[in-house]
Tab-separated table of C-alpha atoms in Angstrom:
chain	number	residue	atom	x	y	z
B	1	MET	CA	40.754	-24.036	-2.119
B	2	CYS	CA	38.501	-23.630	-4.804
B	3	MET	CA	40.622	-26.056	-6.697
B	4	ALA	CA	39.656	-26.430	-10.216
B	5	VAL	CA	40.666	-29.619	-11.660
B	6	PRO	CA	40.106	-29.839	-15.648
B	7	SER	CA	37.889	-32.816	-16.551
B	8	ARG	CA	38.060	-34.677	-20.400
B	9	ILE	CA	34.824	-34.900	-21.973
B	10	VAL	CA	34.794	-38.807	-22.865
B	11	ALA	CA	30.599	-39.052	-23.809
B	12	ILE	CA	27.704	-36.260	-24.456
B	13	ASP	CA	24.012	-37.267	-23.957
B	14	GLY	CA	22.331	-34.463	-24.558
B	15	GLY	CA	22.713	-31.573	-22.422
B	16	THR	CA	24.729	-34.005	-19.933
B	17	ALA	CA	28.441	-34.604	-20.303
B	18	THR	CA	30.471	-37.614	-18.849
B	19	VAL	CA	33.871	-36.383	-17.423
B	20	GLU	CA	36.620	-38.170	-16.953
B	21	ALA	CA	40.025	-36.787	-14.444
B	22	PHE	CA	42.780	-38.223	-12.737
B	23	GLY	CA	41.220	-41.608	-13.919
B	24	GLU	CA	37.561	-41.099	-12.257
B	25	THR	CA	34.437	-40.254	-14.519
B	26	ARG	CA	31.482	-38.537	-12.906
B	27	THR	CA	28.394	-36.458	-14.947
B	28	THR	CA	27.848	-33.130	-15.246
B	29	SER	CA	25.381	-30.488	-16.883
B	30	LEU	CA	26.090	-28.705	-19.954
B	31	MET	CA	23.327	-26.494	-19.491
B	32	LEU	CA	25.412	-23.208	-17.522
B	33	LEU	CA	28.057	-23.676	-20.821
B	34	ASP	CA	27.994	-20.365	-23.684
B	35	GLU	CA	29.039	-22.321	-26.435
B	36	PRO	CA	29.039	-25.880	-27.555
B	37	VAL	CA	31.596	-28.405	-26.528
B	38	ALA	CA	32.981	-31.804	-28.316
B	39	VAL	CA	34.093	-35.084	-27.049
B	40	GLY	CA	37.437	-34.807	-25.775
B	41	ASP	CA	37.337	-30.788	-25.069
B	42	TYR	CA	38.072	-29.433	-21.276
B	43	LEU	CA	35.730	-28.240	-19.045
B	44	ILE	CA	36.181	-26.538	-15.140
B	45	LEU	CA	32.939	-28.037	-12.827
B	46	GLY	CA	31.256	-25.643	-10.902
B	47	ALA	CA	31.654	-26.453	-6.782
B	48	GLY	CA	29.585	-29.723	-5.991
B	49	GLY	CA	30.362	-30.955	-10.005
B	50	ASN	CA	26.883	-30.643	-10.666
B	51	PHE	CA	27.133	-27.993	-13.785
B	52	ALA	CA	30.025	-27.396	-15.885
B	53	ALA	CA	31.174	-23.821	-15.196
B	54	GLU	CA	33.060	-23.111	-18.655
B	55	LYS	CA	35.500	-24.673	-20.772
B	56	VAL	CA	38.902	-24.872	-21.005
B	57	ALA	CA	41.824	-24.214	-23.946
B	58	PRO	CA	43.662	-26.924	-24.245
B	59	GLU	CA	47.045	-25.867	-23.666
B	60	ALA	CA	45.809	-24.170	-19.779
B	61	ALA	CA	44.584	-27.656	-18.976
B	62	ALA	CA	47.496	-29.692	-19.974
B	63	GLU	CA	49.382	-26.921	-17.307
B	64	ALA	CA	46.765	-27.288	-14.458
B	65	LEU	CA	47.009	-30.463	-14.552
B	66	ALA	CA	50.474	-31.311	-15.018
B	67	TYR	CA	50.399	-29.480	-11.871
B	68	LEU	CA	48.093	-30.759	-9.966
B	69	SER	CA	49.433	-33.949	-10.798
B	70	GLU	CA	52.749	-32.641	-8.976
B	71	VAL	CA	50.518	-32.164	-6.550
B	72	LEU	CA	48.702	-35.375	-5.505
B	73	ALA	CA	52.845	-37.069	-6.282
B	74	SER	CA	53.728	-34.231	-3.691
B	75	GLY	CA	51.203	-35.406	-1.342
B	76	GLN	CA	50.651	-31.627	-0.411
B	77	ALA	CA	46.979	-32.610	-0.594
Q	1	MET	CA	46.873	-40.682	-4.508
Q	2	PRO	CA	44.399	-38.980	-2.804
Q	3	PRO	CA	40.598	-37.729	-4.282
Q	4	LEU	CA	40.532	-34.694	-6.032
Q	5	ASP	CA	37.086	-34.155	-5.411
Q	6	THR	CA	37.460	-31.528	-2.215
Q	7	GLY	CA	34.489	-31.049	-0.523
Q	8	ILE	CA	33.208	-29.922	3.240
Q	9	ALA	CA	31.233	-32.622	5.036
Q	10	VAL	CA	29.078	-31.471	8.333
Q	11	THR	CA	28.150	-33.883	10.890
Q	12	LEU	CA	25.011	-32.952	13.203
Q	13	ASN	CA	25.100	-35.343	16.434
Q	14	VAL	CA	22.122	-35.129	17.662
Q	15	SER	CA	21.023	-35.965	21.761
Q	16	ALA	CA	17.842	-35.303	23.419
Q	17	GLY	CA	15.934	-33.147	21.100
Q	18	ALA	CA	18.820	-30.972	20.411
Q	19	VAL	CA	22.786	-30.915	18.351
Q	20	ALA	CA	25.052	-31.944	20.667
Q	21	SER	CA	27.900	-32.435	18.633
Q	22	VAL	CA	28.988	-30.835	14.990
Q	23	GLN	CA	32.047	-31.858	13.199
Q	24	ILE	CA	32.995	-29.930	10.117
Q	25	ARG	CA	35.988	-32.629	7.949
Q	26	SER	CA	37.473	-30.811	5.124
Q	27	THR	CA	38.962	-32.401	2.360
Q	28	ARG	CA	40.174	-28.947	1.121
Q	29	LEU	CA	44.307	-28.671	-1.323
Q	30	THR	CA	44.627	-26.634	1.220
Q	31	GLN	CA	48.888	-26.914	0.604
Q	32	ALA	CA	48.577	-27.169	-2.995
Q	33	SER	CA	50.068	-23.890	-3.266
Q	34	ARG	CA	53.925	-24.890	-2.029
Q	35	LEU	CA	54.570	-26.091	-5.483
Q	36	LEU	CA	54.313	-22.984	-6.753
Q	37	ALA	CA	58.067	-22.869	-5.470
Q	38	GLY	CA	60.974	-22.352	-7.765
Q	39	ARG	CA	57.945	-20.878	-10.411
Q	40	THR	CA	58.334	-17.225	-11.910
Q	41	ALA	CA	56.381	-14.825	-11.449
Q	42	ASP	CA	54.946	-15.148	-15.236
Q	43	GLN	CA	54.135	-18.626	-14.711
Q	44	VAL	CA	52.343	-17.806	-11.134
Q	45	ALA	CA	49.870	-15.883	-13.608
Q	46	THR	CA	49.145	-18.576	-15.797
Q	47	ILE	CA	48.922	-21.234	-13.343
Q	48	LEU	CA	46.846	-20.228	-10.846
Q	49	PRO	CA	43.549	-18.079	-12.511
Q	50	THR	CA	43.051	-22.194	-14.351
Q	51	VAL	CA	44.093	-23.798	-11.049
Q	52	TYR	CA	41.565	-21.885	-8.955
Q	53	ALA	CA	39.443	-21.561	-11.646
Q	54	LEU	CA	36.438	-20.846	-9.886
Q	55	CYS	CA	37.532	-17.436	-8.229
Q	56	GLY	CA	40.193	-16.803	-10.864
Q	57	THR	CA	39.967	-13.474	-10.816
Q	58	ALA	CA	40.353	-13.207	-7.317
Q	59	GLN	CA	43.516	-15.680	-7.195
Q	60	GLY	CA	45.313	-14.054	-10.437
Q	61	LEU	CA	44.640	-10.419	-8.527
Q	62	ALA	CA	46.152	-11.240	-4.956
Q	63	ALA	CA	49.011	-13.286	-6.516
Q	64	ALA	CA	50.237	-10.121	-8.643
Q	65	ALA	CA	49.543	-7.976	-5.463
Q	66	ALA	CA	51.489	-10.220	-3.713
Q	67	ILE	CA	54.725	-10.388	-5.984
Q	68	GLU	CA	54.061	-7.325	-6.543
Q	69	ALA	CA	54.472	-6.358	-3.116
Q	70	ALA	CA	57.575	-8.856	-2.799
Q	71	ALA	CA	59.712	-7.265	-5.817
Q	72	GLY	CA	58.893	-3.126	-4.326
Q	73	VAL	CA	56.769	-2.622	-8.018
Q	74	VAL	CA	53.737	-0.332	-7.829
Q	75	PRO	CA	50.877	-1.095	-10.416
Q	76	SER	CA	49.429	2.093	-12.223
Q	77	PRO	CA	46.602	4.073	-11.073
Q	78	ALA	CA	44.498	3.031	-14.407
Q	79	GLN	CA	46.050	-0.512	-13.454
Q	80	ARG	CA	44.196	-0.878	-9.930
Q	81	MET	CA	40.672	0.536	-11.668
Q	82	ALA	CA	41.272	-1.802	-14.354
Q	83	ARG	CA	42.186	-5.162	-11.617
Q	84	ARG	CA	39.339	-3.487	-8.973
Q	85	PHE	CA	36.646	-3.485	-12.303
Q	86	LEU	CA	37.286	-7.310	-12.819
Q	87	LEU	CA	37.458	-8.291	-8.929
Q	88	GLN	CA	33.682	-6.701	-8.944
Q	89	LEU	CA	32.183	-8.213	-11.687
Q	90	GLU	CA	33.613	-11.625	-9.962
Q	91	THR	CA	32.390	-11.121	-6.681
Q	92	VAL	CA	28.597	-10.116	-8.299
Q	93	GLY	CA	28.740	-12.789	-10.677
Q	94	GLU	CA	29.616	-15.430	-7.591
Q	95	HIS	CA	26.862	-13.940	-6.163
Q	96	ALA	CA	24.760	-13.901	-8.039
Q	97	LEU	CA	25.721	-17.604	-9.335
Q	98	GLY	CA	24.518	-18.751	-5.435
Q	99	ILE	CA	21.650	-16.990	-5.668
Q	100	LEU	CA	20.314	-17.963	-9.404
Q	101	ARG	CA	21.390	-21.950	-9.326
Q	102	ASP	CA	22.010	-22.993	-5.450
Q	103	TRP	CA	18.882	-20.667	-3.510
Q	104	PRO	CA	16.224	-22.360	-5.143
Q	105	GLU	CA	17.317	-25.908	-4.399
Q	106	LEU	CA	16.880	-24.256	-0.731
Q	107	LEU	CA	13.204	-23.572	-1.844
Q	108	ASP	CA	12.524	-26.954	-3.255
Q	109	GLU	CA	12.301	-25.031	-7.262
Q	110	PRO	CA	14.886	-25.546	-9.654
Q	111	PRO	CA	17.610	-23.418	-10.389
Q	112	GLU	CA	17.318	-20.239	-12.755
Q	113	LEU	CA	19.583	-21.547	-15.361
Q	114	ALA	CA	18.873	-19.601	-17.939
Q	115	ALA	CA	19.872	-16.365	-16.113
Q	116	ALA	CA	22.334	-17.867	-14.180
Q	117	LYS	CA	24.083	-19.257	-17.640
Q	118	PRO	CA	25.630	-15.367	-18.615
Q	119	LEU	CA	27.483	-15.262	-15.465
Q	120	ARG	CA	30.652	-16.305	-15.795
Q	121	PRO	CA	30.639	-15.304	-20.021
Q	122	MET	CA	30.482	-12.133	-18.713
Q	123	LEU	CA	33.329	-12.480	-16.661
Q	124	ALA	CA	35.797	-14.109	-19.492
Q	125	ALA	CA	33.790	-11.251	-21.845
Q	126	ALA	CA	35.376	-8.245	-19.692
Q	127	LYS	CA	38.754	-9.863	-18.985
Q	128	ARG	CA	39.032	-9.475	-22.727
Q	129	GLY	CA	37.627	-6.461	-23.343
Q	130	LEU	CA	40.219	-4.757	-20.898
Q	131	TYR	CA	43.211	-6.786	-21.769
Q	132	PRO	CA	43.169	-8.191	-25.339
Q	133	ASP	CA	46.039	-9.956	-24.747
Q	134	GLY	CA	45.124	-11.724	-21.720
Q	135	ASP	CA	47.512	-10.876	-19.577
Q	136	TRP	CA	45.219	-9.232	-16.770
Q	137	ALA	CA	46.886	-11.574	-13.976
Q	138	LYS	CA	50.688	-10.104	-14.580
Q	139	ALA	CA	52.250	-8.463	-11.721
Q	140	GLY	CA	53.238	-4.797	-12.711
Q	141	GLY	CA	49.818	-5.182	-14.953
Q	142	GLY	CA	49.455	-6.201	-18.531
Q	143	ARG	CA	48.449	-4.031	-21.785
Q	144	LEU	CA	45.578	-2.213	-21.216
Q	145	ALA	CA	43.168	-1.696	-24.368
Q	146	ILE	CA	39.947	-0.526	-23.508
Q	147	ASN	CA	36.940	-1.667	-25.470
Q	148	PRO	CA	33.537	0.415	-24.691
Q	149	GLY	CA	31.763	-1.638	-27.280
Q	150	THR	CA	32.552	-4.850	-24.820
Q	151	LEU	CA	31.665	-2.830	-21.660
Q	152	ILE	CA	28.711	-1.092	-22.683
Q	153	GLU	CA	27.637	-4.537	-23.427
Q	154	LEU	CA	28.506	-5.677	-20.075
Q	155	MET	CA	27.065	-3.509	-18.219
Q	156	ARG	CA	23.939	-3.861	-20.015
Q	157	GLN	CA	24.562	-7.825	-18.716
Q	158	VAL	CA	24.597	-6.695	-15.100
Q	159	GLU	CA	21.452	-4.727	-15.083
Q	160	ASP	CA	19.699	-7.766	-16.367
Q	161	VAL	CA	21.604	-9.522	-13.280
Q	162	ALA	CA	19.954	-6.820	-10.946
Q	163	ALA	CA	16.974	-6.620	-12.102
Q	164	ARG	CA	16.730	-10.820	-12.229
Q	165	ILE	CA	17.468	-10.406	-8.440
Q	166	PHE	CA	16.532	-7.250	-7.504
Q	167	ALA	CA	13.289	-6.825	-9.427
Q	168	GLY	CA	14.038	-2.999	-9.172
Q	169	SER	CA	16.357	-0.694	-7.680
Q	170	PRO	CA	18.151	-2.505	-4.233
Q	171	GLU	CA	19.809	1.497	-3.990
Q	172	THR	CA	16.748	2.778	-1.416
Q	173	TRP	CA	17.434	-0.116	1.147
Q	174	LEU	CA	20.522	0.662	1.813
Q	175	ARG	CA	19.042	3.895	2.916
Q	176	GLU	CA	15.967	2.529	4.340
Q	177	PRO	CA	15.633	-0.746	5.872
Q	178	VAL	CA	12.154	-0.489	6.088
Q	179	LEU	CA	12.600	-0.268	2.374
Q	180	PHE	CA	14.152	-3.857	2.806
Q	181	HIS	CA	11.651	-5.346	4.610
Q	182	ALA	CA	8.835	-4.360	2.613
Q	183	TRP	CA	10.922	-6.191	-0.641
Q	184	VAL	CA	11.028	-9.313	1.075
Q	185	ARG	CA	6.694	-8.870	2.476
Q	186	ARG	CA	6.530	-8.238	-1.415
Q	187	GLY	CA	9.096	-8.965	-3.600
Q	188	GLU	CA	8.567	-12.176	-6.179
Q	189	THR	CA	12.536	-13.018	-7.151
Q	190	ILE	CA	14.105	-15.775	-5.043
Q	191	ALA	CA	15.820	-13.803	-3.024
Q	192	ALA	CA	13.132	-11.661	-1.823
Q	193	ARG	CA	10.953	-15.657	-1.495
Q	194	LEU	CA	14.050	-17.301	0.784
Q	195	LEU	CA	14.326	-14.195	2.831
Q	196	ARG	CA	10.269	-13.732	3.233
Q	197	ARG	CA	11.123	-17.940	4.277
Q	198	ILE	CA	13.723	-17.530	6.484
Q	199	LEU	CA	11.560	-14.765	8.939
Q	200	ASP	CA	8.085	-16.255	7.980
Q	201	GLY	CA	9.614	-19.218	9.953
Q	202	GLY	CA	11.223	-17.750	12.914
Q	203	LEU	CA	14.466	-18.282	11.531
Q	204	ALA	CA	15.879	-14.547	11.141
Q	205	GLY	CA	18.600	-15.764	14.277
Q	206	PHE	CA	19.325	-19.168	13.037
Q	207	GLY	CA	22.438	-19.932	13.744
Q	208	ARG	CA	23.885	-16.969	15.230
Q	209	SER	CA	27.160	-17.698	16.414
Q	210	PRO	CA	29.745	-15.121	19.077
Q	211	VAL	CA	31.971	-15.437	16.010
Q	212	PRO	CA	33.639	-12.576	15.992
Q	213	LEU	CA	33.750	-10.739	12.520
Q	214	MET	CA	37.484	-10.273	10.659
Q	215	PRO	CA	38.802	-6.819	10.809
Q	216	GLU	CA	38.871	-4.665	6.876
Q	217	ALA	CA	42.719	-5.000	7.619
Q	218	GLY	CA	42.964	-9.011	7.914
Q	219	PRO	CA	43.546	-10.808	11.013
Q	220	PRO	CA	46.019	-8.484	13.649
Q	221	ASP	CA	48.540	-11.328	13.735
Q	222	LEU	CA	49.040	-12.711	10.181
Q	223	THR	CA	52.076	-11.720	9.120
Q	224	TRP	CA	54.004	-13.817	11.643
Q	225	ARG	CA	51.275	-16.835	11.679
Q	226	LEU	CA	51.986	-16.898	7.581
Q	227	ALA	CA	55.862	-16.322	7.891
Q	228	GLY	CA	55.923	-19.163	11.079
Q	229	ASP	CA	54.093	-21.451	9.529
Q	230	ARG	CA	55.806	-24.774	8.112
Q	231	ASP	CA	53.778	-27.706	8.115
Q	232	GLY	CA	50.366	-25.426	6.899
Q	233	SER	CA	48.793	-25.828	10.217
Q	234	TYR	CA	47.519	-22.543	10.184
Q	235	VAL	CA	46.444	-22.051	6.595
Q	236	THR	CA	44.399	-24.791	7.531
Q	237	ARG	CA	42.594	-23.916	10.437
Q	238	PRO	CA	43.283	-20.643	10.412
Q	239	ASP	CA	42.887	-18.763	13.760
Q	240	THR	CA	43.400	-15.826	15.442
Q	241	ALA	CA	44.918	-15.688	19.151
Q	242	GLY	CA	42.875	-19.272	19.424
Q	243	MET	CA	39.636	-17.545	18.006
Q	244	PRO	CA	37.786	-18.296	14.408
Q	245	LEU	CA	36.764	-15.397	12.707
Q	246	GLU	CA	34.361	-14.757	9.928
Q	247	THR	CA	35.087	-13.500	6.431
Q	248	GLY	CA	32.388	-12.384	4.282
Q	249	SER	CA	29.368	-9.955	3.623
Q	250	LEU	CA	28.722	-9.838	7.073
Q	251	ALA	CA	32.101	-8.792	7.842
Q	252	ARG	CA	32.699	-6.705	5.055
Q	253	GLN	CA	29.336	-4.807	5.257
Q	254	ALA	CA	28.090	-5.533	8.786
Q	255	ASP	CA	28.283	-1.143	8.684
Q	256	VAL	CA	25.406	-0.216	6.370
Q	257	PRO	CA	22.358	1.021	7.942
Q	258	LEU	CA	20.155	-2.256	7.253
Q	259	ILE	CA	22.871	-4.650	8.298
Q	260	ALA	CA	23.782	-3.529	11.446
Q	261	GLU	CA	20.012	-3.003	12.063
Q	262	LEU	CA	19.763	-6.699	11.314
Q	263	LEU	CA	23.122	-7.471	13.597
Q	264	VAL	CA	21.369	-5.564	16.889
Q	265	GLU	CA	17.935	-7.304	15.676
Q	266	HIS	CA	18.850	-10.471	14.841
Q	267	GLY	CA	22.563	-11.575	15.713
Q	268	HIS	CA	24.898	-13.089	13.222
Q	269	GLY	CA	22.676	-15.170	12.013
Q	270	LEU	CA	20.822	-16.258	8.870
Q	271	ILE	CA	18.950	-13.093	7.747
Q	272	ALA	CA	21.668	-10.761	8.586
Q	273	ARG	CA	23.724	-13.045	6.083
Q	274	PHE	CA	22.003	-12.920	3.161
Q	275	ALA	CA	20.750	-9.472	3.613
Q	276	ALA	CA	24.780	-8.585	3.229
Q	277	ARG	CA	25.084	-10.818	0.262
Q	278	LEU	CA	22.340	-8.798	-1.302
Q	279	VAL	CA	24.206	-5.715	0.000
Q	280	GLU	CA	27.415	-6.727	-1.689
Q	281	ILE	CA	25.850	-7.397	-4.765
Q	282	ALA	CA	24.209	-3.668	-4.862
Q	283	GLU	CA	27.088	-1.850	-3.765
Q	284	ALA	CA	29.028	-3.853	-6.034
Q	285	LEU	CA	27.507	-2.835	-8.829
Q	286	ARG	CA	27.213	0.762	-7.649
Q	287	GLU	CA	30.902	0.757	-7.679
Q	288	LEU	CA	31.582	-0.732	-11.704
Q	289	GLU	CA	29.119	1.634	-12.990
Q	290	GLU	CA	31.896	4.301	-11.712
Q	291	LEU	CA	34.280	2.070	-12.484
Q	292	VAL	CA	33.335	1.607	-16.333
Q	293	LEU	CA	33.512	5.667	-16.952
Q	294	ASP	CA	37.015	6.139	-15.750
Q	295	LEU	CA	38.789	3.029	-17.424
Q	296	SER	CA	41.520	3.663	-19.077
Q	297	ASP	CA	44.274	2.497	-21.791
Q	298	ASP	CA	48.211	1.282	-20.065
Q	299	ALA	CA	51.547	0.016	-21.891
Q	300	GLY	CA	51.279	-2.432	-18.606
Q	301	ALA	CA	54.850	-3.158	-16.853
Q	302	PRO	CA	57.337	-4.286	-20.066
Q	303	GLY	CA	59.081	-7.652	-18.984
Q	304	ALA	CA	59.493	-10.129	-16.310
Q	305	ILE	CA	58.973	-8.693	-12.628
Q	306	ALA	CA	63.239	-9.920	-11.283
Q	307	GLY	CA	63.054	-8.368	-7.957
Q	308	SER	CA	63.651	-10.505	-4.742
Q	309	GLY	CA	61.495	-10.345	-1.198
Q	310	ILE	CA	58.605	-10.985	0.644
Q	311	GLY	CA	55.043	-9.564	0.322
Q	312	PHE	CA	51.477	-10.101	0.482
Q	313	GLY	CA	48.933	-9.878	-1.744
Q	314	LEU	CA	45.228	-9.239	0.846
Q	315	ILE	CA	42.214	-9.356	-2.290
Q	316	ASP	CA	38.083	-9.117	-0.894
Q	317	ALA	CA	37.450	-11.639	-2.972
Q	318	ALA	CA	33.470	-12.570	-3.068
Q	319	ARG	CA	33.488	-14.886	-0.208
Q	320	GLY	CA	35.903	-13.568	2.300
Q	321	LEU	CA	39.337	-12.345	2.551
Q	322	LEU	CA	41.320	-13.770	0.186
Q	323	VAL	CA	45.358	-13.273	1.650
Q	324	HIS	CA	48.962	-14.768	-0.872
Q	325	ARG	CA	52.105	-14.659	0.574
Q	326	VAL	CA	54.963	-15.029	-1.514
Q	327	GLU	CA	59.074	-15.328	-1.189
Q	328	LEU	CA	60.713	-14.254	-4.319
Q	329	GLU	CA	63.865	-14.466	-5.071
Q	330	GLU	CA	65.292	-12.351	-8.487
Q	331	GLY	CA	61.991	-12.903	-9.877
Q	332	VAL	CA	61.915	-16.523	-9.072
Q	333	VAL	CA	59.060	-17.952	-6.033
Q	334	ARG	CA	60.772	-19.825	-3.119
Q	335	ARG	CA	57.642	-19.932	-1.041
Q	336	TYR	CA	54.063	-19.715	-1.474
Q	337	GLN	CA	50.891	-19.308	0.709
Q	338	ILE	CA	47.366	-19.096	0.196
Q	339	LEU	CA	44.404	-18.726	3.022
Q	340	ALA	CA	41.558	-19.050	1.618
Q	341	PRO	CA	38.332	-17.501	3.098
Q	342	THR	CA	36.455	-20.685	3.222
Q	343	GLU	CA	38.963	-21.995	6.040
Q	344	TRP	CA	37.754	-19.382	8.512
Q	345	ASN	CA	34.035	-19.888	8.174
Q	346	PHE	CA	34.175	-23.671	7.763
Q	347	HIS	CA	36.733	-23.695	10.477
Q	348	PRO	CA	35.757	-27.094	12.492
Q	349	ASP	CA	35.395	-24.584	15.802
Q	350	GLY	CA	34.412	-21.654	13.618
Q	351	PRO	CA	30.980	-19.866	12.305
Q	352	LEU	CA	29.000	-22.941	10.982
Q	353	ARG	CA	29.902	-25.112	14.163
Q	354	ARG	CA	28.933	-22.289	16.475
Q	355	GLY	CA	25.426	-22.102	14.955
Q	356	LEU	CA	24.603	-24.833	14.962
Q	357	VAL	CA	25.807	-26.750	17.981
Q	358	GLY	CA	22.582	-26.644	20.708
Q	359	VAL	CA	19.770	-25.526	18.163
Q	360	ALA	CA	16.655	-27.856	18.430
Q	361	ALA	CA	16.526	-30.762	16.271
Q	362	GLY	CA	13.535	-31.260	14.542
Q	363	PRO	CA	12.356	-32.963	11.069
Q	364	ASP	CA	13.800	-29.539	9.221
Q	365	LEU	CA	17.461	-29.518	10.980
Q	366	ALA	CA	19.180	-30.841	7.697
Q	367	TRP	CA	17.729	-27.842	5.924
Q	368	ARG	CA	18.165	-25.148	8.308
Q	369	ALA	CA	22.198	-26.870	8.260
Q	370	ARG	CA	21.891	-26.301	5.132
Q	371	LEU	CA	20.862	-23.000	4.799
Q	372	LEU	CA	23.106	-21.761	7.091
Q	373	ALA	CA	26.144	-23.216	5.247
Q	374	ALA	CA	24.802	-21.862	2.132
Q	375	ALA	CA	24.586	-18.597	4.153
Q	376	LEU	CA	28.463	-18.540	4.720
Q	377	ASP	CA	28.733	-19.973	1.134
Q	378	PRO	CA	31.860	-22.503	1.270
Q	379	CYS	CA	33.569	-22.328	-2.232
Q	380	VAL	CA	33.289	-26.238	-2.634
Q	381	ALA	CA	30.042	-28.598	-1.825
Q	382	CYS	CA	29.387	-28.861	1.695
Q	383	SER	CA	27.344	-32.200	2.693
Q	384	VAL	CA	25.197	-32.175	5.799
Q	385	GLU	CA	24.251	-35.016	8.062
Q	386	VAL	CA	22.220	-35.631	10.891
Q	387	VAL	CA	23.162	-38.505	13.215
Q	388	GLU	CA	20.584	-39.040	15.963
Q	389	TYR	CA	22.013	-41.118	19.395
Q	390	ALA	CA	19.505	-42.619	21.219
């Protein structure tokens, strides 16, 4: 299903952010976000990852990342 | 660790001027829900909407429905109405996002970002405006306290979205197919222009498939197939009696006069699928306008779910039928399964493959295949590659 991996912003350059999740980085557009974001915030990327879909609260991001780590470690992917 | 960037890769093998075979590879995590075993109903309500954030409302509501069914809890009419409101708002938002963000690319145009931007915040605002404590996905029901100001503003935004897509009232086409054709001929919105390009290019029936449409109540063998699916092969590649099904807007709107007419004329192809998506937005908007008048406060369910049993949650998510199945023991999950719409529509032998095998090759083949993929609306990125054989 449409798993959404919370990705942490490591750099921002204008309307584009570099984000990191599970050791992999990629760039994503911030043009669809309705609130300001900063380095260290967590984002959910839209399908395909070209556009960030929303900012996630750090607690929710931590919980989702912990769950996804378990999923990956269990080999259920 | 396997990569987490999940998606669908479609390869078209071309030989003698036509598509000889189609491979659809999915790297989607179809069995991630297994890890919900051992968690409580309240934990499931927190984890699922974040982990599946892109269709998080449908996922959260399917979880609530499955857990309630397992525990023998019946949500109040006020809860059911508020949930339906959120679900239909997500459907409008997801369809509109596809149209404004993704359809322009099919016409070599930049995405309409300014119009797409309010869509996801709209849904978040609706959840806050109905469930101020954020417990909208709580099994049994969260605390409903309607904020009328938020809802009035929300309905105004919804109207703006409709104007951006339709530039007029779509209500009339639902009754008069001839008016739909007039809109496609003259409309200037991205939706009207994409449909015009399809008709003018002779592609109305492109991607036609013989795959049956999903019945309203779900696959007839769903109950025992899910129960017996110990290795996860069913939720990864579902079928019914050996045959895949097509789920989504077309299956749900096939009886609307306009769609029925397009199906007779062009089969289960591009124009019927795209038009069904537009009809679904129009129907959802109409329902939202009715529902908003009937929403009411509700105290919600006290405490946590403690029951035992097996329950199903079937939800009409934007992209099609979403099924959750839970085995619950004194409020704790023993087994959790999710069957998502993309597994039907992008099944290796499903409507995408059936719609592409045998079609004529040509310079625009990859574009036509991308159109068909967009019409079937995957919930992850979908790449298309054309390979020529001598």
